[in-house]
Each structure stands twice: as C-alpha cells, then as structure tokens.
Amino acid sequence: MEAPHCKFETVLEILVGKWKPVVLFHLFSNGTMRFSELQKAIPDITKKMLTQQLRELEYHDIVHRKIYHQIPPKVEYSITEHGKGMSTVLQAMNDWGMSHLSHLNELYGEERSVESFEGRLDEFTKDKE
Amino acid sequence: MEAPHCKFETVLEILVGKWKPVVLFHLFSNGTMRFSELQKAIPDITKKMLTQQLRELEYHDIVHRKIYHQIPPKVEYSITEHGKGMSTVLQAMNDWGMSHLSHLNELYGEERSVESFEGRLDEFTKDKE
DNA sequence: ATACCTAGTATACAAAAAGATACCTTTTTG
DNA sequence: CAAAAAGGTATCTTTTTGTATACTAGGTAT
C-alpha cells in the first residue's frame, strides 16, 4: 500500500493559488518572460495577482526575477535551477492527473471537465445509500 | 528542461483544502477509520469540515465510505483502489518537498518551518536588490 | 506641456473558504 | 423520562482570497 509519510504539503504550499499553475506553465514552456508577456499570455489576471503569485514563487526559489534598471522598466522572470528540479514532480502529478480525469469520465460520464467539478459535487454531496 | 505539459491541476483539485492532507495521511497510515476516529486523530477539525473534505475525496473516488445501518450510526472510511494509485504521486511530492524544505533552510536559515512561510513572505514581498 | 511606456502599489470591495454553534436522528441504557 | 451514542446538517460569523480601479515613477517621443 505504501503510505506516503506526509509532507507533500510543502509542494502544495508552492502550487496553491488561483494563478500559479498557469504562470508556471508559461514559464516552463517559454523559458524567460517579461511581466507584460505573462500578462498577455494570461489575459484575465490582474497586475496585482500576477505580482503576488510571482513573488510567492520567487520566495520559494522557483522563479527568478531579473530587474533591468531602465526606463521604462523591464523585468524578466524565469524558472530557477531549483525550480527545474520540480519538473519531475509536476510531470508525475500531470500524468496521474490525466489518468484520473479519464477515471472520472468513466464514473460520471463524458460531459465532465476539470472546470465543472464543483457543480457535480453538489449533487454528490446529497446522501446516497 | 522538460516542460510539464500542464494539467497537474487535477491533482491540486483533489488535494486542496485545509484538511485534506491530514485526512489522507491518517487514512493511508491506518487503513480503515471511522468518522469518530478521524475526529480524534485530528482534534481541531470540526464535523462540518471533516464531512466536507471526506465528501470531496469520495467524489474523486479517492476515499470510500461504508455505511453500517445501525443505531448509533457507524461509518467507515478507507482509501479506494483508485486512491492507492495516487500514492506514487504523493510520494514524489513528499520526497521533493523534503528536499525543498532543506533548500529553504539554506536560503533563509534554520528557524524555518512550513507553518511560518507566510510571515517570511511579508518581509520578502518588499522590494530587494 | 502632454501623453505614453512598463512594472508595479494602494485602496476598496466581493466572493469563497473555514470556524462556531446548535440541532437532528433512532435506539439503548440508567 | 432523560441522557447518551455516532454521524451528520443548518445557520451564522469570521477569515482568507481574489477582483476592480485608480494611481505612481521617471524618462522618451510628439
């Protein structure tokens, strides 16, 4: 059975936040991106949220922030070496996540998607046998 | 560099929630547990929260709920077969998480812990460089 | 002189998640 | 008759997250 001996919460700490997955996705895919490029890539995010999520990732040394002292300002973000080490974990999460999605499809039918989880949950919460 | 091609969010969906990690930890460790045993194992959780987290895990077919139709009621929770398949992911998260913790310790000093992340973040948010 | 550029910050507000507390069920025990 | 037992639900309040909007800095182009 292999009980995991706790502390996967550390990874959660890093990834939790509405926009962190997308931000990471873009940085992992594109390498180095400016603040404004990230904004364009994630149209619905506000500056405040983008800044916040980036700062949290920077705190965990997942993302590096390079400031060019110019006017107008230029700031580039990229995945740190330490951050790259997380990619195997993300890959593992991704792979199992995919198979989990098809498992959910088997259970609840095809008209499922990650976004519609909540709606389904309500129905489910009602007692059944 | 190996860019993870997205959708690790599915795993986040399952694990996010203040009490999910602890609940899973106990179920993975102890096998089958009654509602009240979980409550005792996690003293600060309220019934409402425990129920909610369990229902969400049940929805994802990670946790199974077995009802004994007795008075007083008896309900047992356990990890499903599908849920056991997640243990490798949790293990990966756990392992990298541990190394990440020591990395943080190198960066910020020993008086660090998972719980004190936030306090540190505030200091960090202020511009540096 | 004014507008524009980028990468933010400040402030106020709305929405979502979590906490506190009380109540319900049905049978057995005192 | 009242209390206890286990596993909840209902309702309300508080806390945490996220959104919307306006504003800033300092130099360049018009």
Tab-separated table of C-alpha atoms (C1' of nucleotides) in Angstrom:
chain	number	residue	atom	x	y	z
A	1	MET	CA	0.000	0.000	0.000
A	2	GLU	CA	2.928	2.345	0.650
A	3	ALA	CA	1.660	5.061	2.926
A	4	PRO	CA	3.297	8.330	1.936
A	5	HIS	CA	4.862	9.649	5.109
A	6	CYS	CA	3.288	13.110	5.000
A	7	LYS	CA	4.773	16.491	3.944
A	8	PHE	CA	3.609	16.592	0.374
A	9	GLU	CA	2.021	19.729	1.772
A	10	THR	CA	5.240	21.569	1.050
A	11	VAL	CA	4.577	21.161	-2.651
A	12	LEU	CA	1.005	22.283	-2.177
A	13	GLU	CA	2.298	25.402	-0.439
A	14	ILE	CA	4.139	26.281	-3.605
A	15	LEU	CA	1.396	25.496	-6.090
A	16	VAL	CA	-1.696	26.745	-4.342
A	17	GLY	CA	-3.121	29.999	-5.592
A	18	LYS	CA	-5.542	30.558	-8.395
A	19	TRP	CA	-2.944	31.525	-10.995
A	20	LYS	CA	0.188	29.643	-10.001
A	21	PRO	CA	-0.322	26.667	-12.301
A	22	VAL	CA	-0.802	28.843	-15.384
A	23	VAL	CA	2.096	31.088	-14.519
A	24	LEU	CA	4.373	28.103	-14.037
A	25	PHE	CA	3.107	26.515	-17.195
A	26	HIS	CA	4.043	29.554	-19.257
A	27	LEU	CA	7.422	29.985	-17.651
A	28	PHE	CA	8.281	26.328	-18.044
A	29	SER	CA	7.153	26.432	-21.667
A	30	ASN	CA	8.658	29.710	-22.756
A	31	GLY	CA	11.773	29.972	-20.624
A	32	THR	CA	12.144	33.663	-19.890
A	33	MET	CA	9.248	36.075	-19.949
A	34	ARG	CA	8.711	39.695	-19.144
A	35	PHE	CA	5.986	40.775	-16.798
A	36	SER	CA	3.975	42.163	-19.696
A	37	GLU	CA	4.375	38.984	-21.710
A	38	LEU	CA	2.950	36.977	-18.862
A	39	GLN	CA	0.081	39.418	-18.673
A	40	LYS	CA	-0.646	38.945	-22.353
A	41	ALA	CA	-0.374	35.177	-22.026
A	42	ILE	CA	-2.846	35.190	-19.132
A	43	PRO	CA	-5.389	37.797	-20.177
A	44	ASP	CA	-7.686	37.604	-17.175
A	45	ILE	CA	-5.067	38.032	-14.478
A	46	THR	CA	-4.700	41.402	-12.816
A	47	LYS	CA	-1.326	43.015	-12.222
A	48	LYS	CA	-1.816	42.608	-8.533
A	49	MET	CA	-2.413	38.894	-8.754
A	50	LEU	CA	0.391	38.353	-11.235
A	51	THR	CA	2.804	40.197	-8.985
A	52	GLN	CA	1.620	38.328	-5.944
A	53	GLN	CA	1.868	34.873	-7.446
A	54	LEU	CA	5.284	35.633	-8.887
A	55	ARG	CA	6.543	36.902	-5.545
A	56	GLU	CA	5.393	33.784	-3.793
A	57	LEU	CA	7.103	31.610	-6.365
A	58	GLU	CA	10.194	33.764	-6.054
A	59	TYR	CA	10.173	33.310	-2.303
A	60	HIS	CA	10.276	29.555	-2.802
A	61	ASP	CA	13.158	29.997	-5.237
A	62	ILE	CA	11.121	28.500	-8.046
A	63	VAL	CA	11.124	31.654	-10.111
A	64	HIS	CA	13.884	34.187	-10.621
A	65	ARG	CA	13.256	37.865	-11.081
A	66	LYS	CA	15.748	39.855	-13.088
A	67	ILE	CA	15.413	43.592	-12.980
A	68	TYR	CA	16.861	45.816	-15.699
A	69	HIS	CA	17.315	49.296	-14.340
A	70	GLN	CA	15.835	51.089	-17.302
A	71	ILE	CA	13.069	53.448	-18.084
A	72	PRO	CA	10.542	52.200	-18.956
A	73	PRO	CA	11.177	49.316	-16.551
A	74	LYS	CA	11.980	45.821	-17.693
A	75	VAL	CA	11.714	42.770	-15.505
A	76	GLU	CA	12.219	39.216	-16.665
A	77	TYR	CA	11.007	36.079	-14.976
A	78	SER	CA	12.354	32.579	-15.392
A	79	ILE	CA	12.433	29.211	-13.656
A	80	THR	CA	15.417	28.796	-11.345
A	81	GLU	CA	17.650	25.742	-11.312
A	82	HIS	CA	15.968	24.710	-8.092
A	83	GLY	CA	12.602	25.196	-9.765
A	84	LYS	CA	13.569	22.982	-12.669
A	85	GLY	CA	14.080	20.216	-10.151
A	86	MET	CA	10.363	20.357	-9.507
A	87	SER	CA	9.515	19.375	-13.056
A	88	THR	CA	9.656	15.646	-12.346
A	89	VAL	CA	7.106	16.126	-9.584
A	90	LEU	CA	4.907	18.226	-11.835
A	91	GLN	CA	5.259	15.591	-14.509
A	92	ALA	CA	4.193	12.881	-12.090
A	93	MET	CA	1.226	14.960	-10.981
A	94	ASN	CA	0.347	15.666	-14.574
A	95	ASP	CA	0.497	12.038	-15.653
A	96	TRP	CA	-1.541	10.678	-12.823
A	97	GLY	CA	-3.871	13.648	-13.186
A	98	MET	CA	-4.592	12.701	-16.783
A	99	SER	CA	-5.452	9.142	-15.867
A	100	HIS	CA	-7.575	10.411	-13.019
A	101	LEU	CA	-9.547	12.533	-15.457
A	102	SER	CA	-10.432	9.537	-17.572
A	103	HIS	CA	-11.296	7.626	-14.432
A	104	LEU	CA	-13.736	10.381	-13.531
A	105	ASN	CA	-15.144	10.198	-17.026
A	106	GLU	CA	-15.809	6.504	-16.592
A	107	LEU	CA	-17.517	7.196	-13.290
A	108	TYR	CA	-19.587	10.202	-14.178
A	109	GLY	CA	-19.749	10.307	-17.953
A	110	GLU	CA	-18.057	12.205	-20.743
A	111	GLU	CA	-19.540	15.618	-20.252
A	112	ARG	CA	-17.022	16.134	-17.478
A	113	SER	CA	-14.193	18.644	-17.263
A	114	VAL	CA	-11.914	19.992	-14.612
A	115	GLU	CA	-13.925	23.167	-14.506
A	116	SER	CA	-17.245	21.513	-13.828
A	117	PHE	CA	-16.078	19.598	-10.777
A	118	GLU	CA	-17.938	21.771	-8.341
A	119	GLY	CA	-21.345	21.524	-9.945
A	120	ARG	CA	-21.068	17.786	-9.789
A	121	LEU	CA	-20.007	17.848	-6.202
A	122	ASP	CA	-23.244	19.417	-5.099
A	123	GLU	CA	-25.319	16.578	-6.474
A	124	PHE	CA	-22.869	14.175	-4.966
A	125	THR	CA	-22.991	15.629	-1.505
A	126	LYS	CA	-26.573	14.506	-1.032
A	127	ASP	CA	-26.685	11.184	0.774
A	128	LYS	CA	-26.806	8.119	-1.408
A	129	GLU	CA	-27.161	4.605	0.019
B	1	MET	CA	14.388	21.251	-19.050
B	2	GLU	CA	11.288	19.112	-19.583
B	3	ALA	CA	8.304	21.411	-19.504
B	4	PRO	CA	5.439	19.616	-17.828
B	5	HIS	CA	2.547	19.849	-20.272
B	6	CYS	CA	0.014	21.299	-17.859
B	7	LYS	CA	-2.906	19.604	-16.008
B	8	PHE	CA	-1.196	18.832	-12.740
B	9	GLU	CA	-4.068	20.998	-11.593
B	10	THR	CA	-6.219	17.908	-11.479
B	11	VAL	CA	-4.155	16.642	-8.581
B	12	LEU	CA	-4.375	20.024	-6.906
B	13	GLU	CA	-8.153	19.837	-7.230
B	14	ILE	CA	-8.070	16.699	-5.142
B	15	LEU	CA	-5.610	17.835	-2.516
B	16	VAL	CA	-6.582	21.424	-1.962
B	17	GLY	CA	-8.495	22.110	1.197
B	18	LYS	CA	-7.158	22.896	4.589
B	19	TRP	CA	-7.600	19.392	5.999
B	20	LYS	CA	-7.231	17.076	3.029
B	21	PRO	CA	-3.558	16.287	3.529
B	22	VAL	CA	-4.038	15.264	7.164
B	23	VAL	CA	-7.130	13.249	6.422
B	24	LEU	CA	-5.351	11.392	3.643
B	25	PHE	CA	-2.319	10.882	5.801
B	26	HIS	CA	-4.356	9.169	8.501
B	27	LEU	CA	-6.317	7.042	6.074
B	28	PHE	CA	-3.196	5.973	4.225
B	29	SER	CA	-1.490	5.187	7.516
B	30	ASN	CA	-4.300	3.438	9.338
B	31	GLY	CA	-6.227	1.798	6.548
B	32	THR	CA	-9.845	1.944	7.674
B	33	MET	CA	-11.125	4.529	10.104
B	34	ARG	CA	-14.461	5.531	11.492
B	35	PHE	CA	-15.655	9.111	11.362
B	36	SER	CA	-15.102	9.499	15.076
B	37	GLU	CA	-11.620	8.027	14.899
B	38	LEU	CA	-10.676	10.607	12.316
B	39	GLN	CA	-12.114	13.276	14.549
B	40	LYS	CA	-9.977	12.096	17.427
B	41	ALA	CA	-6.911	11.882	15.213
B	42	ILE	CA	-7.442	15.461	14.016
B	43	PRO	CA	-8.615	17.245	17.156
B	44	ASP	CA	-9.078	20.733	15.700
B	45	ILE	CA	-11.255	19.771	12.782
B	46	THR	CA	-14.994	20.367	13.036
B	47	LYS	CA	-17.536	17.774	11.960
B	48	LYS	CA	-18.554	20.049	9.160
B	49	MET	CA	-15.065	20.321	7.767
B	50	LEU	CA	-14.341	16.632	8.218
B	51	THR	CA	-17.531	15.696	6.410
B	52	GLN	CA	-16.846	18.152	3.638
B	53	GLN	CA	-13.297	17.061	2.989
B	54	LEU	CA	-14.287	13.411	3.051
B	55	ARG	CA	-17.117	14.005	0.611
B	56	GLU	CA	-14.832	15.755	-1.801
B	57	LEU	CA	-12.333	12.926	-1.618
B	58	GLU	CA	-15.153	10.466	-2.069
B	59	TYR	CA	-16.332	12.299	-5.136
B	60	HIS	CA	-12.895	11.848	-6.655
B	61	ASP	CA	-13.026	8.169	-5.768
B	62	ILE	CA	-10.013	8.506	-3.527
B	63	VAL	CA	-11.902	7.593	-0.387
B	64	HIS	CA	-14.616	5.013	0.125
B	65	ARG	CA	-17.467	5.476	2.557
B	66	LYS	CA	-19.017	2.383	4.043
B	67	ILE	CA	-22.230	2.860	5.959
B	68	TYR	CA	-23.430	0.355	8.543
B	69	HIS	CA	-27.121	0.771	9.054
B	70	GLN	CA	-27.076	0.691	12.811
B	71	ILE	CA	-28.062	2.786	15.740
B	72	PRO	CA	-25.944	4.530	16.776
B	73	PRO	CA	-24.583	5.012	13.270
B	74	LYS	CA	-21.302	3.589	12.091
B	75	VAL	CA	-19.465	4.808	9.018
B	76	GLU	CA	-16.040	3.675	7.918
B	77	TYR	CA	-13.691	5.443	5.583
B	78	SER	CA	-10.838	3.945	3.605
B	79	ILE	CA	-8.656	4.617	0.572
B	80	THR	CA	-10.074	3.155	-2.629
B	81	GLU	CA	-8.034	1.117	-5.098
B	82	HIS	CA	-8.016	4.136	-7.368
B	83	GLY	CA	-6.846	6.248	-4.461
B	84	LYS	CA	-3.973	3.911	-3.739
B	85	GLY	CA	-2.770	4.607	-7.244
B	86	MET	CA	-2.146	8.165	-6.132
B	87	SER	CA	0.428	7.125	-3.559
B	88	THR	CA	3.326	7.267	-6.011
B	89	VAL	CA	2.432	10.854	-6.812
B	90	LEU	CA	2.137	11.704	-3.148
B	91	GLN	CA	5.447	10.009	-2.546
B	92	ALA	CA	7.078	12.055	-5.307
B	93	MET	CA	5.592	15.217	-3.875
B	94	ASN	CA	6.708	14.223	-0.428
B	95	ASP	CA	10.266	13.466	-1.453
B	96	TRP	CA	10.812	16.607	-3.428
B	97	GLY	CA	9.005	18.534	-0.704
B	98	MET	CA	11.513	17.359	1.876
B	99	SER	CA	14.455	18.441	-0.225
B	100	HIS	CA	12.722	21.723	-0.883
B	101	LEU	CA	12.409	22.299	2.833
B	102	SER	CA	16.134	21.935	3.353
B	103	HIS	CA	16.726	24.180	0.385
B	104	LEU	CA	14.601	26.826	2.070
B	105	ASN	CA	16.577	26.315	5.230
B	106	GLU	CA	19.793	27.010	3.368
B	107	LEU	CA	18.299	30.139	1.902
B	108	TYR	CA	16.594	31.574	4.927
B	109	GLY	CA	18.102	29.850	7.944
B	110	GLU	CA	17.171	27.070	10.293
B	111	GLU	CA	14.380	28.722	12.208
B	112	ARG	CA	12.141	27.911	9.274
B	113	SER	CA	9.109	25.662	9.152
B	114	VAL	CA	6.207	25.011	6.855
B	115	GLU	CA	3.926	26.905	9.170
B	116	SER	CA	5.973	30.086	9.218
B	117	PHE	CA	6.046	30.521	5.471
B	118	GLU	CA	3.605	33.378	5.457
B	119	GLY	CA	5.359	35.564	7.970
B	120	ARG	CA	8.514	35.290	5.931
B	121	LEU	CA	6.700	36.130	2.762
B	122	ASP	CA	5.714	39.520	4.056
B	123	GLU	CA	9.315	40.549	4.630
B	124	PHE	CA	10.159	39.107	1.274
B	125	THR	CA	7.491	40.950	-0.626
B	126	LYS	CA	9.214	44.253	-0.025
B	127	ASP	CA	11.478	45.087	-2.932
B	128	LYS	CA	15.073	43.955	-2.621
B	129	GLU	CA	18.037	44.448	-4.984
C	1	DA	C1'	3.439	70.648	-21.865
C	2	DT	C1'	1.409	66.362	-22.517
C	3	DA	C1'	0.935	61.633	-23.415
C	4	DC	C1'	2.948	57.098	-23.278
C	5	DC	C1'	5.703	53.252	-21.647
C	6	DT	C1'	6.387	49.345	-18.018
C	7	DA	C1'	6.088	47.300	-13.769
C	8	DG	C1'	4.308	47.763	-10.346
C	9	DT	C1'	1.466	49.686	-5.400
C	10	DA	C1'	-2.814	51.255	-2.736
C	11	DT	C1'	-7.320	51.055	-1.628
C	12	DA	C1'	-11.841	49.347	-1.518
C	13	DC	C1'	-14.790	45.657	-2.322
C	14	DA	C1'	-16.850	40.921	-3.453
C	15	DA	C1'	-16.628	36.087	-3.154
C	16	DA	C1'	-15.097	31.845	-1.363
C	17	DA	C1'	-13.443	29.021	2.374
C	18	DA	C1'	-13.337	27.937	7.046
C	19	DG	C1'	-14.988	28.208	12.006
C	20	DA	C1'	-18.554	28.219	15.845
C	21	DT	C1'	-22.570	26.657	17.471
C	22	DA	C1'	-26.912	24.462	17.694
C	23	DC	C1'	-29.804	20.913	16.235
C	24	DC	C1'	-31.465	16.150	14.248
C	25	DT	C1'	-31.944	11.019	14.026
C	26	DT	C1'	-33.218	6.466	16.331
C	27	DT	C1'	-32.290	3.067	19.635
C	28	DT	C1'	-30.436	1.544	24.103
C	29	DT	C1'	-29.246	2.364	28.957
C	30	DG	C1'	-29.998	4.362	33.678
D	1	DC	C1'	-38.390	10.268	31.419
D	2	DA	C1'	-33.826	11.774	30.271
D	3	DA	C1'	-29.323	11.146	28.527
D	4	DA	C1'	-26.026	9.090	25.524
D	5	DA	C1'	-24.220	7.464	21.175
D	6	DA	C1'	-22.416	8.434	16.131
D	7	DG	C1'	-22.597	10.841	12.199
D	8	DG	C1'	-24.026	14.064	10.494
D	9	DT	C1'	-26.895	19.032	8.692
D	10	DA	C1'	-28.303	24.135	9.161
D	11	DT	C1'	-27.231	28.648	10.022
D	12	DC	C1'	-24.388	32.401	11.028
D	13	DT	C1'	-19.919	34.812	11.568
D	14	DT	C1'	-15.118	35.402	10.584
D	15	DT	C1'	-11.082	34.949	7.750
D	16	DT	C1'	-8.817	34.393	3.573
D	17	DT	C1'	-8.598	35.035	-1.426
D	18	DG	C1'	-9.305	37.260	-5.299
D	19	DT	C1'	-11.153	41.395	-8.240
D	20	DA	C1'	-11.670	46.226	-9.797
D	21	DT	C1'	-9.941	50.525	-10.258
D	22	DA	C1'	-7.043	54.226	-9.721
D	23	DC	C1'	-2.507	55.920	-9.049
D	24	DT	C1'	2.822	56.195	-9.110
D	25	DA	C1'	7.807	56.732	-11.100
D	26	DG	C1'	10.908	58.586	-14.427
D	27	DG	C1'	12.361	59.006	-18.919
D	28	DT	C1'	11.247	59.395	-24.082
D	29	DA	C1'	8.514	60.782	-28.163
D	30	DT	C1'	5.093	64.391	-30.059
